[in-house]
Short mmCIF file of C-alpha atoms and ligand atoms in Angstrom, two decimals:
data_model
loop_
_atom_site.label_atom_id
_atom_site.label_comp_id
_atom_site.label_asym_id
_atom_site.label_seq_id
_atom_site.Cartn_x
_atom_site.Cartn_y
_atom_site.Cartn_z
CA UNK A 1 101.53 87.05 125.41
CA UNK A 2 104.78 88.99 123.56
CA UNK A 3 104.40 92.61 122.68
CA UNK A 4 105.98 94.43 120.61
CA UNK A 5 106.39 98.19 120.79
CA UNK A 6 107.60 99.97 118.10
CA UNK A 7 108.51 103.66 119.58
CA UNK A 8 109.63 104.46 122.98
CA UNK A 9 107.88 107.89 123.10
CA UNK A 10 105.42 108.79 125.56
CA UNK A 11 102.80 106.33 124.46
CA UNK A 12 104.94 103.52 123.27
CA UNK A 13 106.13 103.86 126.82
CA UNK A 14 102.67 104.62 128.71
CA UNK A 15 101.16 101.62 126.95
CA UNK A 16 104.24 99.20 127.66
CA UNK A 17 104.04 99.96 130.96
CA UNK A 18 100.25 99.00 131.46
CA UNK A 19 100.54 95.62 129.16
CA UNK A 20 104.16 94.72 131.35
CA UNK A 21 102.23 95.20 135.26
CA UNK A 22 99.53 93.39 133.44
CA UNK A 23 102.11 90.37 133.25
CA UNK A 24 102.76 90.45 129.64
CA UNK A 25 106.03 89.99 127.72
CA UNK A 26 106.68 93.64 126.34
CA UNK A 27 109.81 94.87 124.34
CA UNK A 28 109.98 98.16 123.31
CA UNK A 29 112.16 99.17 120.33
CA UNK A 30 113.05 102.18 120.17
CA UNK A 31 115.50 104.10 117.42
CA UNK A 32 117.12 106.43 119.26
CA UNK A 33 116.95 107.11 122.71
CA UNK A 34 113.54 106.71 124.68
CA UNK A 35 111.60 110.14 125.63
CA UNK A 36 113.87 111.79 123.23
CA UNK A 37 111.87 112.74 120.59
CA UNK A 38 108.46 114.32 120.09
CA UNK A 39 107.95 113.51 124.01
CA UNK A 40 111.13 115.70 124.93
CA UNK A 41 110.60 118.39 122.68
CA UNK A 42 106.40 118.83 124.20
CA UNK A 43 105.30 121.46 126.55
CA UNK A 44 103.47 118.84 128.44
CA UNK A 45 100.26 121.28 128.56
CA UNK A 46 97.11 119.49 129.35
CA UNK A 47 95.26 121.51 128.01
CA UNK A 48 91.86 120.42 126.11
CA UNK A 49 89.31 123.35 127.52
CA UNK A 50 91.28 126.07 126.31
CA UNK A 51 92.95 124.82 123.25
CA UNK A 52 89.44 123.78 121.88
CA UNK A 53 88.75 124.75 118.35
CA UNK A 54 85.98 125.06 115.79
CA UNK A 55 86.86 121.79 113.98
CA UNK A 56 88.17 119.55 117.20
CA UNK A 57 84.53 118.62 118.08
CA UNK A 58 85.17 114.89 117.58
CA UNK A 59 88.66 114.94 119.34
CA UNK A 60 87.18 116.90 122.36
CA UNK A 61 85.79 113.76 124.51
CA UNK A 62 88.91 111.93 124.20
CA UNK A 63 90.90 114.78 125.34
CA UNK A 64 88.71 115.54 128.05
CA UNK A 65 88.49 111.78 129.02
CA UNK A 66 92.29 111.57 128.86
CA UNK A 67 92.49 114.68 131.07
CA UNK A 68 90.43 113.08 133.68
CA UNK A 69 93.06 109.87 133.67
CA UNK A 70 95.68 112.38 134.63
CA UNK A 71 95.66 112.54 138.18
CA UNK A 72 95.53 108.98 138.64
CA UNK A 73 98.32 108.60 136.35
CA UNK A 74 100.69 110.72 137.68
CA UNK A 75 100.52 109.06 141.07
CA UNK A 76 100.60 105.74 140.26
CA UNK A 77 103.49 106.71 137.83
CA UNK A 78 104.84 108.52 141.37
CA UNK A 79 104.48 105.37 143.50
CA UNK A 80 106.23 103.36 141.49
CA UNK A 81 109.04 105.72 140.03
CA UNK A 82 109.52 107.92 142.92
CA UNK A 83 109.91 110.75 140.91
CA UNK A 84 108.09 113.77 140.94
CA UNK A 85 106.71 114.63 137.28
CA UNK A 86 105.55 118.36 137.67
CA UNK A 87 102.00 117.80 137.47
CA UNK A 88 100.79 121.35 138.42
CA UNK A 89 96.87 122.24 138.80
CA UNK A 90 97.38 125.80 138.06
CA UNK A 91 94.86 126.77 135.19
CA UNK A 92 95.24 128.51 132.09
CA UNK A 93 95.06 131.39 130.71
CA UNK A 94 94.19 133.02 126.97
CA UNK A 95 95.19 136.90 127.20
CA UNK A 96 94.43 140.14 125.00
CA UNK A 97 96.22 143.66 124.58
CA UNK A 98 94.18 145.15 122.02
CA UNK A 99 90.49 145.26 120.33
CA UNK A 100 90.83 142.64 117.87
CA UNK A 101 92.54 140.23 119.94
CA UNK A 102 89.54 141.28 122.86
CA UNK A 103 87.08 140.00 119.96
CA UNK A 104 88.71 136.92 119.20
CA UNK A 105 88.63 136.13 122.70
CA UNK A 106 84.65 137.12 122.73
CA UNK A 107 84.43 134.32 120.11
CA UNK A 108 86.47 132.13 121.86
CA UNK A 109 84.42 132.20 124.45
CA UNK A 110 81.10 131.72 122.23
CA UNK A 111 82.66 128.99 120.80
CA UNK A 112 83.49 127.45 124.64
CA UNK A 113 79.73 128.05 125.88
CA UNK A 114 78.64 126.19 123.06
CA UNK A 115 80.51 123.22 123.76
CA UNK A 116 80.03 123.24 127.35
CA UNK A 117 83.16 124.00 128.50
CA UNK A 118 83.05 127.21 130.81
CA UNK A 119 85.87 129.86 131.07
CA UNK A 120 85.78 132.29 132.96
CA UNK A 121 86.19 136.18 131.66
CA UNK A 122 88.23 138.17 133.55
CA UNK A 123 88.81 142.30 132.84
CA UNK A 124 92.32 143.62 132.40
CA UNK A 125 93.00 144.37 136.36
CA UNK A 126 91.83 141.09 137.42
CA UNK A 127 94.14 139.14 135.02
CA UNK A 128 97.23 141.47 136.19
CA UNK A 129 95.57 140.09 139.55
CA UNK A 130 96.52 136.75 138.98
CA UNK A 131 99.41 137.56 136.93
CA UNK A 132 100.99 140.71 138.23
CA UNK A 133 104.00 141.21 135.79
CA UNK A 134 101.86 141.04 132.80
CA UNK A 135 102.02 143.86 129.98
CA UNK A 136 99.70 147.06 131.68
CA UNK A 137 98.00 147.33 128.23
CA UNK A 138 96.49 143.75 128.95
CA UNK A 139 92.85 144.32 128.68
CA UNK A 140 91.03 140.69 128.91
CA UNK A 141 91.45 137.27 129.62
CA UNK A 142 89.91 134.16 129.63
CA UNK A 143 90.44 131.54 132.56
CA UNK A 144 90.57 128.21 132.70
CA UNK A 145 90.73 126.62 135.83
CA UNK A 146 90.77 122.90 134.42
CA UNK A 147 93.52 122.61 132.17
CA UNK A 148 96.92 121.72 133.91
CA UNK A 149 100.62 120.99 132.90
CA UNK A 150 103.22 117.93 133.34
CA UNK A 151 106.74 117.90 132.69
CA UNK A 152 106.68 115.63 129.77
CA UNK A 153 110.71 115.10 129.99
CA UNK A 154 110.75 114.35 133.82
CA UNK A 155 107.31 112.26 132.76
CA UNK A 156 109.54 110.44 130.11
CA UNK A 157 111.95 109.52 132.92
CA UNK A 158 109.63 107.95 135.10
CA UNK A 159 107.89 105.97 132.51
CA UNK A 160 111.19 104.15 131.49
CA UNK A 161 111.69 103.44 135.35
CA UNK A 162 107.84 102.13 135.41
CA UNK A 163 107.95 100.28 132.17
CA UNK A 164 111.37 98.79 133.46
CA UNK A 165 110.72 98.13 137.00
CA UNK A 166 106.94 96.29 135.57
CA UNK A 167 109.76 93.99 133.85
CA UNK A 168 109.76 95.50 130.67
CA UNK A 169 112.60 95.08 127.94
CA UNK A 170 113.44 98.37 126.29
CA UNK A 171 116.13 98.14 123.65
CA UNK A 172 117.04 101.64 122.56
CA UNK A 173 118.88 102.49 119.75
CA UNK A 174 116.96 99.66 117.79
CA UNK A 175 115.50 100.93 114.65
CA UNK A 176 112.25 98.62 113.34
CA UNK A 177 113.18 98.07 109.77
CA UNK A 178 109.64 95.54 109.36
CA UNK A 179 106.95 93.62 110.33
CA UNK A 180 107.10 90.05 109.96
CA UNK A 181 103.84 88.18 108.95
CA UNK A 182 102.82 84.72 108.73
CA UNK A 183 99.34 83.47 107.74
CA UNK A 184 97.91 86.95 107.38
CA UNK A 185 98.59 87.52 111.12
CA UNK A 186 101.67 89.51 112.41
CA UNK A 187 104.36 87.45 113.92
CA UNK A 188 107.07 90.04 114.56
CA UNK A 189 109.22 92.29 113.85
CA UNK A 190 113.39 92.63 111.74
CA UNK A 191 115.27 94.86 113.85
CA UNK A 192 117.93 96.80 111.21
CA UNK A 193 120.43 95.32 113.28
CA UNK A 194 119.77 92.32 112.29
CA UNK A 195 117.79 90.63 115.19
CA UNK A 196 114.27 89.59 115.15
CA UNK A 197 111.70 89.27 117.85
CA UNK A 198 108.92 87.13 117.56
CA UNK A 199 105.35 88.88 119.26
CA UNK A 200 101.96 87.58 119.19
CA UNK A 201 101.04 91.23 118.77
CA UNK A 202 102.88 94.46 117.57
CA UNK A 203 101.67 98.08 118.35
CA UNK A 204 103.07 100.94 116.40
CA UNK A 205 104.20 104.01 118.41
CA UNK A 206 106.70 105.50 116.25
CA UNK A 207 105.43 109.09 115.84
CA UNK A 208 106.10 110.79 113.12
CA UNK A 209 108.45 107.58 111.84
CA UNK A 210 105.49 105.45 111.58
CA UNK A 211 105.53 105.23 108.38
CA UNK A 212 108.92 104.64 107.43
CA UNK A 213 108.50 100.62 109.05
CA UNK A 214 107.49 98.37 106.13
CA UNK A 215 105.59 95.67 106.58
CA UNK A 216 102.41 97.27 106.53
CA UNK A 217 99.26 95.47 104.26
CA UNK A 218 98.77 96.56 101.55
CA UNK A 219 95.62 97.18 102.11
CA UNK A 220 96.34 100.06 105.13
CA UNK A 221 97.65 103.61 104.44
CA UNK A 222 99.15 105.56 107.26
CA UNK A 223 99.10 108.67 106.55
CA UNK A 224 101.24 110.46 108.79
CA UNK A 225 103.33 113.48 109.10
CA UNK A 226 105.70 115.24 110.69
CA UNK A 227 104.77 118.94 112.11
CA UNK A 228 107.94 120.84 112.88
CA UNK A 229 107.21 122.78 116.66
CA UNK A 230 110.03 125.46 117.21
CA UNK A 231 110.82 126.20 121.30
CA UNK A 232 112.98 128.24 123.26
CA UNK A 233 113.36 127.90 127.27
CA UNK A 234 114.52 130.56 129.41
CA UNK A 235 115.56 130.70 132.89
CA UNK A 236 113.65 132.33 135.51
CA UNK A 237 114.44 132.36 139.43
CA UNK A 238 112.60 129.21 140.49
CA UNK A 239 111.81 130.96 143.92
CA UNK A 240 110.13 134.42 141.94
CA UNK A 241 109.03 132.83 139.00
CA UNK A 242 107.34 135.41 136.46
CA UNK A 243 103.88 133.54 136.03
CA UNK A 244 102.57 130.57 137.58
CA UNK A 245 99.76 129.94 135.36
CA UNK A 246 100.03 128.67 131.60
CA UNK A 247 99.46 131.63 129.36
CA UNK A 248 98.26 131.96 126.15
CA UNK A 249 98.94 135.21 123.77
CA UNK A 250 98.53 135.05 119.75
CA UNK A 251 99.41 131.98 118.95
CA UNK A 252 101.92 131.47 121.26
CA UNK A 253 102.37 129.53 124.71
CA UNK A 254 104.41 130.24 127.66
CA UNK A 255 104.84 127.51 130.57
CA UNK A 256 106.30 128.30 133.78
CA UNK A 257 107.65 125.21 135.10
CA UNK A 258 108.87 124.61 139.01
CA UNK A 259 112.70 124.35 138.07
CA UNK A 260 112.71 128.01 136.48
CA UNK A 261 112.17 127.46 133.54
CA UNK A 262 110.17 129.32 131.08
CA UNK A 263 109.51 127.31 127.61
CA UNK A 264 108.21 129.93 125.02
CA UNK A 265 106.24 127.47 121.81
CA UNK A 266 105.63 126.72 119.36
CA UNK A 267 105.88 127.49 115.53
CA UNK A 268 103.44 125.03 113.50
CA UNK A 269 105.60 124.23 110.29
CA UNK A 270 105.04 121.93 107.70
CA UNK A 271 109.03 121.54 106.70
CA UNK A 272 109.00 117.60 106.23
CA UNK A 273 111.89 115.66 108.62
CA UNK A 274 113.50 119.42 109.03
CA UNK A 275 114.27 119.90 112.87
CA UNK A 276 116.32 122.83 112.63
CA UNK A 277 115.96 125.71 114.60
CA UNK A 278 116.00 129.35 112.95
CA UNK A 279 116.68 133.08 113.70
CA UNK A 280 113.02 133.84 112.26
CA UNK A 281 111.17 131.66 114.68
CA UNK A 282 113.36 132.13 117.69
CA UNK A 283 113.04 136.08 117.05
CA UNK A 284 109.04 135.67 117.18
CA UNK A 285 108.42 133.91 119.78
CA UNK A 286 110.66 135.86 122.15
CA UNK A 287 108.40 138.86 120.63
CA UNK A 288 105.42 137.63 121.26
CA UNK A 289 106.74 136.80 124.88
CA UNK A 290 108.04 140.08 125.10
CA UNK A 291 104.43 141.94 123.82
CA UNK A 292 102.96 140.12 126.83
CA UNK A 293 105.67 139.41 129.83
CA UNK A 294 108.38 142.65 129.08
CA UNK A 295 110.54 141.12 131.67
CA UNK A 296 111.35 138.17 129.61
CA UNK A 297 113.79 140.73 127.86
CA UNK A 298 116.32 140.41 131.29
CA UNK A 299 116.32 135.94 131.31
CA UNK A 300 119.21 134.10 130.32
CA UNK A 301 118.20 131.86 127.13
CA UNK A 302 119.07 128.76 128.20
CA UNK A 303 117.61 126.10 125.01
CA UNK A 304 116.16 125.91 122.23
CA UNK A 305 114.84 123.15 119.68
CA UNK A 306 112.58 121.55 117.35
CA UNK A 307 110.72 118.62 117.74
CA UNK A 308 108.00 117.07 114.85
CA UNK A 309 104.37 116.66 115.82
CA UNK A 310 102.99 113.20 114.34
CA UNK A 311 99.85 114.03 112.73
CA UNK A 312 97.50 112.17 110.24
CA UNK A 313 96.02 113.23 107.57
CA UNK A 314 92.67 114.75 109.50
CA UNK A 315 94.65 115.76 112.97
CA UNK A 316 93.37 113.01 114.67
CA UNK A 317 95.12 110.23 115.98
CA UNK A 318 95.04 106.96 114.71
CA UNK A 319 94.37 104.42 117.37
CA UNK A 320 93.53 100.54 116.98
CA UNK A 321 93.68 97.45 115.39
CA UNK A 322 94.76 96.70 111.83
CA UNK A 323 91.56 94.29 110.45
CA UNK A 324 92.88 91.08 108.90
CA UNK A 325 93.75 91.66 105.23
CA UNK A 326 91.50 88.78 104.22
CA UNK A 327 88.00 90.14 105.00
CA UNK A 328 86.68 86.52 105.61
CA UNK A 329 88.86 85.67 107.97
CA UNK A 330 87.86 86.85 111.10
CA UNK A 331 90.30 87.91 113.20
CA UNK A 332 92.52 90.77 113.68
CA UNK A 333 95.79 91.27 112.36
CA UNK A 334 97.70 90.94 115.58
CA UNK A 335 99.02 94.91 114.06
CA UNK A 336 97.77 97.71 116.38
CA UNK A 337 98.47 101.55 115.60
CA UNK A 338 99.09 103.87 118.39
CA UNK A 339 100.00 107.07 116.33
CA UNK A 340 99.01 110.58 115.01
CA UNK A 341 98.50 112.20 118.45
CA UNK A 342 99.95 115.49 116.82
CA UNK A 343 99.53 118.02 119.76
CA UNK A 344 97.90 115.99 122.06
CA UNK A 345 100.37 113.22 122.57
CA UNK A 346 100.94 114.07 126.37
CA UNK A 347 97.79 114.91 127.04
CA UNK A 348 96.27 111.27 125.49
CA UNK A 349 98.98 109.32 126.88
CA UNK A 350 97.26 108.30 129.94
CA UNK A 351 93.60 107.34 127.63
CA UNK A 352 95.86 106.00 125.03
CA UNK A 353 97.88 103.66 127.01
CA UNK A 354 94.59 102.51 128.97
CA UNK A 355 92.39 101.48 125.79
CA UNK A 356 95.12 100.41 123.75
CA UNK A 357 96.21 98.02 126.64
CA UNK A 358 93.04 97.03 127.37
CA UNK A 359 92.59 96.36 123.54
CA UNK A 360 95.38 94.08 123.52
CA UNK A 361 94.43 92.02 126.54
CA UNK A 362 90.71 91.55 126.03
CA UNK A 363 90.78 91.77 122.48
CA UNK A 364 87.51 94.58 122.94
CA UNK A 365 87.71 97.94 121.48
CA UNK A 366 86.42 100.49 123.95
CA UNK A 367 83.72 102.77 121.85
CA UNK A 368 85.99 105.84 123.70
CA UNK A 369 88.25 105.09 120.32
CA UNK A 370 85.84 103.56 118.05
CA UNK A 371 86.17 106.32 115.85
CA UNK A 372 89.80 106.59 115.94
CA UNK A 373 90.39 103.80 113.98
CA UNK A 374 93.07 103.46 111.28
CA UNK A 375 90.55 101.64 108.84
CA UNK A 376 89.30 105.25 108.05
CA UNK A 377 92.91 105.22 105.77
CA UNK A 378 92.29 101.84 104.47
CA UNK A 379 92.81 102.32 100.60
CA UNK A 380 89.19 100.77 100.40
CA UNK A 381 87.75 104.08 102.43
CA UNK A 382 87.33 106.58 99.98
CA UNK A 383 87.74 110.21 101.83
CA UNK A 384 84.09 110.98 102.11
CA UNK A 385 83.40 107.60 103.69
CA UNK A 386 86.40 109.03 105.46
CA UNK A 387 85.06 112.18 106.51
CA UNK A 388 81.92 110.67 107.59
CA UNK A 389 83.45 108.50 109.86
CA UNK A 390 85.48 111.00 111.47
CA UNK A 391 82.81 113.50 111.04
CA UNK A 392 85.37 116.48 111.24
CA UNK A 393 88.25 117.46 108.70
CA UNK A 394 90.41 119.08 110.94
CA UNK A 395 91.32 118.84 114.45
CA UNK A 396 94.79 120.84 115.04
CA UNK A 397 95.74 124.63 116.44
N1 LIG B 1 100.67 121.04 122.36
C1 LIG B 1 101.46 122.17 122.08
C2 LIG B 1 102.05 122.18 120.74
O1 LIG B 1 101.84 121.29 119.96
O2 LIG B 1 102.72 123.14 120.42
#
């Protein structure tokens, strides 16, 4: 069979790989540079238990089923690559200084037993315990001895080398300008430079460009945005690193990673296609890390940037086949969507590329993304029907 992948991210790439070792024909096209993009600009937290939200009830199970792919995934990706992705088993942790921040932990915790998911509470000394250079006013914590961390730009390296080495074809700088269709069934896609590559199936992986590909039916809305992330990364001495674990402190993240580096994220901006980075954002989150880590005052700033989250329309992503515009025919279109992770896209990559894959050679949905669908955008859905589906409006931090 020939695949097409629009979007060399970390799912475009992560789902090429798994169709190519399966002994398909797989191209990806990719506009810019593979990895670059959403996938470099991550924090590569894997992170369901303690990022879960009133409102990300229906997202949970795939996150937590992705999460369990993960350690499978990174050594398979590590047998065949060779390179070592930064896949660290450290924990979380969520952190407060003062009452109300105490409280909001309280119902964070609430929230967690509710769900099932246990974290554990740990006083003021015994998080300064685990993380001895934090703030002396820290008074509680939460733990969270599940959620882990990748690398996601190392894990964008290795996937190329996978997807490449499985025989993959991955044509970078090759924007998608449409999909071509014959007989109600996709038959390819017009490369703006020109070429064209014929596919018995095309999956779109294009983040937050998804929507800018024509070609789509009519009948199919994709409603997806960008969501501008802000990040700075400072440098740390990899041998007496700061903190080990992932910490969490008023809405912002910091992630120790093995090379030294400390990445300080992220803002949560609605600005369209903007990607530039400002004075306000940088200047908060190097407060916030300063409230809770002082020391952060004496690292070098070594990078910042912006990348833009993919999201749909309800948070979730949008995962599966595009039905056949002519409801008696029945068939699919051939048109698979593989978009809308928003800030889960490293996390899902692993449950993503597995049921997409496994989509495309069986032709059988797993029920894991039954609900994931993008037929709850068809223009025929209206947004109850939507909501019903779904059964949750909102699924972001
Ligand atoms: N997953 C982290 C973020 O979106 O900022």
């Amino acid at each position: 069979m020939r695949i097409v992948i629009i979007g060399g991210g970390v799912c475009g790439l992560s789902i090429g790989w798994f169709l190519a070792r399966a002994g398909q024909s797989v191209t990806i096209c990719e506009a810019s540079q593979a990895g670059r993009g959403a996938t470099w600009a991550a924090a590569g937290m894997l992170a369901p238990q303690i990022e879960a939200k009133p409102g990300s009830e229906n997202l949970f199970p795939l996150l937590r089923d992705s999460l369990h792919h993960w350690p499978d995934f990174a050594a398979e990706l590590y047998d065949v690559s060779g390179l070592d992705i930064g896949y660290r088993d450290e924990g979380c942790l969520v952190v407060a200084r003062d009452r109300d921040s105490q409280e909001a932990l309280r119902f964070h915790q609430a929230y967690h037993d509710q769900q099932g998911i246990t974290l554990q509470w740990l006083s003021g000394p015994e998080v300064r315990s685990r993380e001895p250079l934090l703030h002396g006013t820290v008074s509680a914590g939460l733990f969270s001895p599940d959620d882990h961390q990748v690398d996601n730009r190392r894990l964008a390296q290795a996937l190329i080398i996978a997807f490449q080495r499985a025989g993959g074809l991955l044509k970078q700088d090759c924007p998608v300008d449409r999909m071509i269709w014959k007989n109600q069934r996709v038959s390819g896609v017009a490369c703006r430079n020109g070429d064209t590559i014929p596919a018995d199936q095309v999956i779109v992986a294009a983040g937050a460009w998804s929507r800018r590909i024509k070609g789509f039916p009519s009948s199919i809305n994709l409603p997806i945005r960008p969501v501008k992330g802000q990040m700075v990364a400072l440098k740390m001495d990899a041998d007496a690193p700061l903190i080990r674990h992932n910490i969490w402190y008023r809405g912002i993240y910091l992630v120790p990673r093995r090379d030294g580096r400390l990445l300080v994220g992220a803002t949560v901006e609605e600005m369209g296609f903007d990607d530039h980075v400002t004075a306000g954002s940088v200047y908060h989150l190097l407060k916030r890390a300063h409230e809770i880590l002082p020391s952060t005052a004496e690292l070098p700033l070594i990078e910042t940037w912006a990348g833009l989250r993919p999201a749909s329309r309800d948070n979730m992503p949008i995962l599966g086949p595009v039905p056949c515009e002519d409801a008696h025919q029945n068939s699919d279109s051939g048109l698979i969507i593989a978009t809308g992770h928003y800030r889960n896209g490293i996390l899902l990559a692993p449950a993503t590329a597995a049921y997409i894959a496994d989509y495309c050679l069986s032709g059988r949905l797993n029920p894991a993304i039954a609900t994931y669908g993008p037929e709850r955008f068809s223009k025929k859905t209206s947004p109850q029907e939507t909501a019903k589906m779904t059964k949750t409006t909102t699924a972001g931090h």
